[in-house]
Coordinates of N, CA and C in Angstrom, one line a residue:
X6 N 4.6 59.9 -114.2 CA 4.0 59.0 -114.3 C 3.4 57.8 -114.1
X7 N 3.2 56.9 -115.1 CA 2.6 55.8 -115.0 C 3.8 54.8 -114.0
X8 N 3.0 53.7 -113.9 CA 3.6 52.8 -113.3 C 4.2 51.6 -114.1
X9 N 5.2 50.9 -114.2 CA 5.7 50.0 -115.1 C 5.3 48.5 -114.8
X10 N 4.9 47.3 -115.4 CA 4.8 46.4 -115.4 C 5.8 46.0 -114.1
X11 N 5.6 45.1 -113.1 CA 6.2 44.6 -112.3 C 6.7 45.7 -111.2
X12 N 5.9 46.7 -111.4 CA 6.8 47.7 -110.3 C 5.3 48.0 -109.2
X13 N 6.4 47.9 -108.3 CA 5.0 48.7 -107.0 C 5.3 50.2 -106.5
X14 N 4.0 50.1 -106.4 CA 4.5 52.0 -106.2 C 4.7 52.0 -104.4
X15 N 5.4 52.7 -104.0 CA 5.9 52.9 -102.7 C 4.6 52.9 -102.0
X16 N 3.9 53.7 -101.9 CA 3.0 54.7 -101.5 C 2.2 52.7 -100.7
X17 N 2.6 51.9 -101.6 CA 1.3 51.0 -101.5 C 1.9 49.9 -101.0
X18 N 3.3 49.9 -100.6 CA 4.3 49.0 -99.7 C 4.4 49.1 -98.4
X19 N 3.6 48.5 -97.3 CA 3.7 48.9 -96.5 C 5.0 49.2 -95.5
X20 N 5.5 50.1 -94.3 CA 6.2 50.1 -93.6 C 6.2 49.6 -92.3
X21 N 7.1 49.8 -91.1 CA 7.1 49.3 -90.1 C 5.9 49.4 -89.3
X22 N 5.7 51.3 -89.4 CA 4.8 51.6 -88.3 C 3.3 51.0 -88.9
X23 N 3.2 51.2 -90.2 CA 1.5 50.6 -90.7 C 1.1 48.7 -90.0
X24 N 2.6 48.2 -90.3 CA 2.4 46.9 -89.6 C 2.3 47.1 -88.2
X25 N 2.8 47.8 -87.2 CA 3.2 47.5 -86.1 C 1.3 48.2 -85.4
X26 N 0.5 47.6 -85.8 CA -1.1 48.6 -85.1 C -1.1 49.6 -84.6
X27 N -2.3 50.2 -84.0 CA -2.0 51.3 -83.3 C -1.6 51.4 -82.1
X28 N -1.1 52.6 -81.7 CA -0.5 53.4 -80.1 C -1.0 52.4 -79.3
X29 N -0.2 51.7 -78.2 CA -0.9 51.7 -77.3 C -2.0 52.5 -76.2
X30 N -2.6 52.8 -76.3 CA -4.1 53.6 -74.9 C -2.9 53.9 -73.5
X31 N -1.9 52.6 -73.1 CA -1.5 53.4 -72.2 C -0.4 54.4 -72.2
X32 N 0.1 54.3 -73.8 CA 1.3 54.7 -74.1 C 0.9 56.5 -74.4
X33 N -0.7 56.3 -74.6 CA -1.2 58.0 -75.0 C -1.7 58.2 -73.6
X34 N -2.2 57.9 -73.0 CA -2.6 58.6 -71.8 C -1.5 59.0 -70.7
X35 N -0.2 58.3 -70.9 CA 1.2 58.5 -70.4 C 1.3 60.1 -71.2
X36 N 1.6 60.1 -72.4 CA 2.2 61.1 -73.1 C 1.1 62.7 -72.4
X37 N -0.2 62.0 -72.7 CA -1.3 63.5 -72.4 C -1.3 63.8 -70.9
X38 N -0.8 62.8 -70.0 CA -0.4 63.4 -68.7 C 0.6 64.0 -68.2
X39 N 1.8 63.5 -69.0 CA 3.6 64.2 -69.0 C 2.7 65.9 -69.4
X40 N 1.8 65.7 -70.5 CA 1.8 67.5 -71.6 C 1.0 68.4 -70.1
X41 N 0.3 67.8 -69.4 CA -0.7 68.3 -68.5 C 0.2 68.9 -67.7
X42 N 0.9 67.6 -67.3 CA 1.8 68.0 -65.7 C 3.0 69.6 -66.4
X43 N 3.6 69.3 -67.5 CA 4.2 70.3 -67.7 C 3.3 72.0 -67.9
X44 N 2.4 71.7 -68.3 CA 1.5 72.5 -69.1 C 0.7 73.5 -67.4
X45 N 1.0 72.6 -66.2 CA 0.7 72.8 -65.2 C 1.4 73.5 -64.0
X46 N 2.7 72.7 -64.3 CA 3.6 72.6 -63.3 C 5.0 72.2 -64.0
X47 N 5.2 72.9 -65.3 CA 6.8 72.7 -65.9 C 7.7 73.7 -65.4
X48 N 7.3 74.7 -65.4 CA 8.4 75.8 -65.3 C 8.5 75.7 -63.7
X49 N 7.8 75.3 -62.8 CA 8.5 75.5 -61.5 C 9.3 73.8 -61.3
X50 N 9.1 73.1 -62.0 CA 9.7 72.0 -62.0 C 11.1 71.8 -62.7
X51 N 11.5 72.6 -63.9 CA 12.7 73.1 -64.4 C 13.4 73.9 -63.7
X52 N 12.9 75.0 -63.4 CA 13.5 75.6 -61.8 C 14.0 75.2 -60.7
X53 N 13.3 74.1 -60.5 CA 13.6 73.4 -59.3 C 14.6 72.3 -59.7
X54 N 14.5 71.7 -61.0 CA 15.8 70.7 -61.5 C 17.3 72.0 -61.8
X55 N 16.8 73.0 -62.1 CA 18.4 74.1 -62.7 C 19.0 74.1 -60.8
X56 N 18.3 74.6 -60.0 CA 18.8 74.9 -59.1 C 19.5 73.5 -57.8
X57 N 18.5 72.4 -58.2 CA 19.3 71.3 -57.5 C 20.5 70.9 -58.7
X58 N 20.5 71.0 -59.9 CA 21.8 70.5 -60.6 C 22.5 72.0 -60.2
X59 N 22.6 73.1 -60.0 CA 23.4 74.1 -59.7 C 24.0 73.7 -58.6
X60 N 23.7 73.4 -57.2 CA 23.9 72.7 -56.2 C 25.0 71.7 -56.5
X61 N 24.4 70.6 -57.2 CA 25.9 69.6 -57.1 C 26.9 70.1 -57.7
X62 N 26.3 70.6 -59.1 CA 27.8 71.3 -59.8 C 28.9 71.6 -58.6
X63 N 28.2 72.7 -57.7 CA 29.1 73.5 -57.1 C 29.6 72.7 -55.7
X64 N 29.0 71.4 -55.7 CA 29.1 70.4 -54.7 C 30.4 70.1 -55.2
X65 N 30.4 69.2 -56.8 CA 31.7 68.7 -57.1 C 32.4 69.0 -57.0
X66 N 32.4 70.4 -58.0 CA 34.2 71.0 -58.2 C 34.3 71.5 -56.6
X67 N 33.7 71.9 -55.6 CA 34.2 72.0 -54.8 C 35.2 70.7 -54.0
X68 N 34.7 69.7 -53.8 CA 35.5 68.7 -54.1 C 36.6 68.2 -55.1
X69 N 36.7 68.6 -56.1 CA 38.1 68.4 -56.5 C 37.6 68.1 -58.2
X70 N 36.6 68.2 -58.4 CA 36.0 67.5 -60.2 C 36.3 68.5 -61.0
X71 N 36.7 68.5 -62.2 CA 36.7 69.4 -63.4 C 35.6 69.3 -63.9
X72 N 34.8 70.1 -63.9 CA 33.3 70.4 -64.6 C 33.3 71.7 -65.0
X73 N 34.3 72.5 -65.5 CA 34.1 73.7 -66.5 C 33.7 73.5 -67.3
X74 N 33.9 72.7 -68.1 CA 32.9 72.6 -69.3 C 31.5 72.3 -69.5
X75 N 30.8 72.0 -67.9 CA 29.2 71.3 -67.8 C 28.7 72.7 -68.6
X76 N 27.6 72.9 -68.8 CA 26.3 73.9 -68.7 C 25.3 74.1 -68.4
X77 N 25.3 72.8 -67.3 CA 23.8 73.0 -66.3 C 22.8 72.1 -66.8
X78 N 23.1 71.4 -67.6 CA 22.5 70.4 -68.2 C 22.1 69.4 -67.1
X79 N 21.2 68.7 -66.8 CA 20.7 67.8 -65.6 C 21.2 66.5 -65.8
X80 N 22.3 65.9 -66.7 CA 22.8 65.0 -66.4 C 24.3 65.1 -66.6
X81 N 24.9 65.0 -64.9 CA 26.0 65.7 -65.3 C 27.4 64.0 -65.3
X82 N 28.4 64.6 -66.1 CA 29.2 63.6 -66.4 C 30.7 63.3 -64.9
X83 N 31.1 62.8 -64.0 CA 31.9 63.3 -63.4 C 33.0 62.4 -64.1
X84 N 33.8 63.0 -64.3 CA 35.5 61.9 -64.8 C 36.2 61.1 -63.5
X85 N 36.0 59.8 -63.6 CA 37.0 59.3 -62.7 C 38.7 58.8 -62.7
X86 N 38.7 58.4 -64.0 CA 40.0 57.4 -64.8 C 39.6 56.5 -65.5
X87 N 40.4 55.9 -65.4 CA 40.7 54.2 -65.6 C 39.7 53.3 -65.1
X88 N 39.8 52.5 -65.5 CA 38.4 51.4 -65.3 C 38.9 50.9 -63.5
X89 N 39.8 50.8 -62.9 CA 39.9 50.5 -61.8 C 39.4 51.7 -61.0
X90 N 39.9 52.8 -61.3 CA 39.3 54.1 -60.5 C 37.7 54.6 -60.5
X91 N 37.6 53.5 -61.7 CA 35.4 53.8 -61.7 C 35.4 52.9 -60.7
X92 N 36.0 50.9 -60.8 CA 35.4 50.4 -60.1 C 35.7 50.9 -58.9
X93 N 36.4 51.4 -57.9 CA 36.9 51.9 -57.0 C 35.4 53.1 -56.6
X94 N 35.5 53.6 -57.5 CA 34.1 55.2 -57.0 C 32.9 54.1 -57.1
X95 N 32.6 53.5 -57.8 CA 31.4 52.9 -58.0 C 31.3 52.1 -56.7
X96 N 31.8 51.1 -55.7 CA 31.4 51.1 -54.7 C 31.3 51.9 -53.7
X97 N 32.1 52.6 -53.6 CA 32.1 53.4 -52.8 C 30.8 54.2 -52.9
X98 N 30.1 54.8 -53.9 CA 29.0 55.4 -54.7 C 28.3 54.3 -54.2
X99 N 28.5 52.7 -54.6 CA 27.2 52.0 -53.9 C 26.8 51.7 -52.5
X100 N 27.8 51.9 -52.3 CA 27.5 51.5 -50.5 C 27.3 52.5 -50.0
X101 N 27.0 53.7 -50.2 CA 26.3 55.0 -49.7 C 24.5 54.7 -50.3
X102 N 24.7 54.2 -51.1 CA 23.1 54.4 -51.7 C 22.8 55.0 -52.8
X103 N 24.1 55.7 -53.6 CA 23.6 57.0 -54.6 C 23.4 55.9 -55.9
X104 N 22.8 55.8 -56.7 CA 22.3 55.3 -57.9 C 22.9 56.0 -59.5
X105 N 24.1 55.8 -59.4 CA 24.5 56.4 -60.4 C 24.5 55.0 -61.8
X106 N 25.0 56.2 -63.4 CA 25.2 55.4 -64.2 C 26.6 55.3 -64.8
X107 N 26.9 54.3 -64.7 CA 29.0 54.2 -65.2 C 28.7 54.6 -66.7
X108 N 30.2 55.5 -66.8 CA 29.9 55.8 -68.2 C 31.8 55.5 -68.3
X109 N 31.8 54.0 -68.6 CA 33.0 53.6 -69.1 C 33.4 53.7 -70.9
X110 N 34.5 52.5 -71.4 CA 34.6 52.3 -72.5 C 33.6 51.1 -72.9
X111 N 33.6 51.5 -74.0 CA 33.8 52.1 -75.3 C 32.7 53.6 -75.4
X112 N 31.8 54.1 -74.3 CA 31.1 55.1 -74.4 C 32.2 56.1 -74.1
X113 N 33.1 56.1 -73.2 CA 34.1 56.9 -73.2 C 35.7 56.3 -73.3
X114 N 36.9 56.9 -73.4 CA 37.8 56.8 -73.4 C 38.3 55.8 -72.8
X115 N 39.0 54.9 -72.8 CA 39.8 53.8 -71.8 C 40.3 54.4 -70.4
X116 N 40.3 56.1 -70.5 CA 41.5 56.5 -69.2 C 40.3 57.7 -68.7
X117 N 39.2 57.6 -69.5 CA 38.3 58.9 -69.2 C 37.1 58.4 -68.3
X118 N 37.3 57.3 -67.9 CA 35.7 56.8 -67.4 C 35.2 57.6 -66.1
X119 N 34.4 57.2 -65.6 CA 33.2 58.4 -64.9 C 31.7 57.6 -64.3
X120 N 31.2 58.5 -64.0 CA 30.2 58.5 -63.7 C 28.8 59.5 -64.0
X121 N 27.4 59.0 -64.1 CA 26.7 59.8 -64.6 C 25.9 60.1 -63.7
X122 N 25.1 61.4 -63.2 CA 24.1 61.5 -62.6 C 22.9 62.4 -63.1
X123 N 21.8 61.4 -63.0 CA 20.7 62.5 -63.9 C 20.3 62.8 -62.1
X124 N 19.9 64.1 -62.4 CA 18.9 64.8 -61.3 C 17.6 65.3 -62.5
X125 N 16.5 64.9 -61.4 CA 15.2 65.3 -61.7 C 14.7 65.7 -60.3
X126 N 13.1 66.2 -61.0 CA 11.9 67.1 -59.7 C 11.9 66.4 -58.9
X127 N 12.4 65.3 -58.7 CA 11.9 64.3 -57.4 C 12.7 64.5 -56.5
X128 N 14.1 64.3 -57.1 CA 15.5 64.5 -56.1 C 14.9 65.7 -54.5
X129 N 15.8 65.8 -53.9 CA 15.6 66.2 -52.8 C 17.3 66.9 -52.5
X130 N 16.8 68.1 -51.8 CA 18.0 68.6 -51.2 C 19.2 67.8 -50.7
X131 N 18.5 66.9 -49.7 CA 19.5 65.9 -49.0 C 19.8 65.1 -49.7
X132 N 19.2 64.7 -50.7 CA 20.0 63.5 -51.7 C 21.2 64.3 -52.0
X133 N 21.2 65.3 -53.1 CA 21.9 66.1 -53.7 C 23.1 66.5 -52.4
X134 N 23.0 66.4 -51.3 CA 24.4 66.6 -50.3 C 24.7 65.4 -49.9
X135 N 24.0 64.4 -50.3 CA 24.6 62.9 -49.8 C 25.2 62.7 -51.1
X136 N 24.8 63.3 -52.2 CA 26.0 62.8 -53.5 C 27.3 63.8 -53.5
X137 N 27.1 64.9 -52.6 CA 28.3 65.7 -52.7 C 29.1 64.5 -51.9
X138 N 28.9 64.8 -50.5 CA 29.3 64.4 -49.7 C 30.1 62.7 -50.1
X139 N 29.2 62.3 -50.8 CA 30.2 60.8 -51.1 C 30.9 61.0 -51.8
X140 N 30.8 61.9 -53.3 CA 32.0 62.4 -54.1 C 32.9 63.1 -53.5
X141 N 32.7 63.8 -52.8 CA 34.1 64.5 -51.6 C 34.8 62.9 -50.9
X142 N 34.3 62.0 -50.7 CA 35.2 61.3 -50.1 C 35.6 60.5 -51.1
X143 N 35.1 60.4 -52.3 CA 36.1 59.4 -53.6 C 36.7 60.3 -54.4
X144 N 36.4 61.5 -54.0 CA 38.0 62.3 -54.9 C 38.9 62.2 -54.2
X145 N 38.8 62.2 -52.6 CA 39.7 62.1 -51.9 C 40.5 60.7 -51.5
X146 N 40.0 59.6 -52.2 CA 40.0 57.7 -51.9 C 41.1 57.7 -53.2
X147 N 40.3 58.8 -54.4 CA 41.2 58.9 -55.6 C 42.1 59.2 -56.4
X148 N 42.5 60.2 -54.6 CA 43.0 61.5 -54.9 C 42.7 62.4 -56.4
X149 N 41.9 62.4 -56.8 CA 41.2 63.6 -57.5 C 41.0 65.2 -57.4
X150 N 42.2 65.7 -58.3 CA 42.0 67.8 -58.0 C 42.6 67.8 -56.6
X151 N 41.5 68.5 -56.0 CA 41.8 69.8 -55.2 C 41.1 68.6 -54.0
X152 N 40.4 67.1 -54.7 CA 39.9 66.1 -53.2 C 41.1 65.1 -52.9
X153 N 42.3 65.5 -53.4 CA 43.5 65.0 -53.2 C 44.0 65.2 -51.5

């Protein structure tokens, strides 16, 4: 039914998005160009991200990382330790150039911290062995696995 003295009906209260105007123009012409580029050029561009993330996977654990549990997901987690042993990888990771993201506490464990790397279509073969290649020398800085 009806509506009661002093009551507003929902329908006629506005919410965030009715205040907040409309879409930005460059915010839709962003979106209708991501749908094109996929709609064009997704599936060799997924292909091309499975196979450069297949690459480091088998870059890491070669080096010494436990990554049995990844699934090929394009942003892969590597475990370092302790917050001394990230700061330790992290320059080491910076002074090569690689652009990683710390995935310390409180996102992870106090003893589990790490590093994150998203790979995307842009990446390049040679990046992807300049991030091996530097993680082979901080598992081995960290003695890490099998980079011990």
């Amino acid at each position: 039914g009806e509506i009661g003295a002093g009551e507003i009906p929902t329908i006629l209260v506005p919410n965030k998005v009715d205040l907040a105007g409309p879409v930005p123009v460059a915010s839709l012409a962003t979106a209708l160009a991501g749908l094109k580029i996929n709609r064009e050029r997704g599936d060799i561009l997924r292909q091309r991200i499975a196979g450069l993330t297949r690459r480091l996977l088998n870059g890491f654990i070669a080096a010494g990382f436990d990554l049995a549990e990844h699934r090929g997901f394009p942003i892969v987690n590597v475990e370092l330790g302790g917050p001394d042993a990230v700061l330790r990888g992290l320059a080491m990771m910076w002074e090569a150039g690689l652009v990683v993201t710390p995935s310390v506490f409180p996102a992870a464990s106090l003893s589990r911290g790490g590093v994150r790397f998203s790979v995307t279509a842009d990446n390049t073969e040679d990046e992807v062995d300049q991030a091996i290649e530097t993680m082979a020398h901080v598992a081995r800085q960290l003695r890490v696995g099998a980079g011990a």
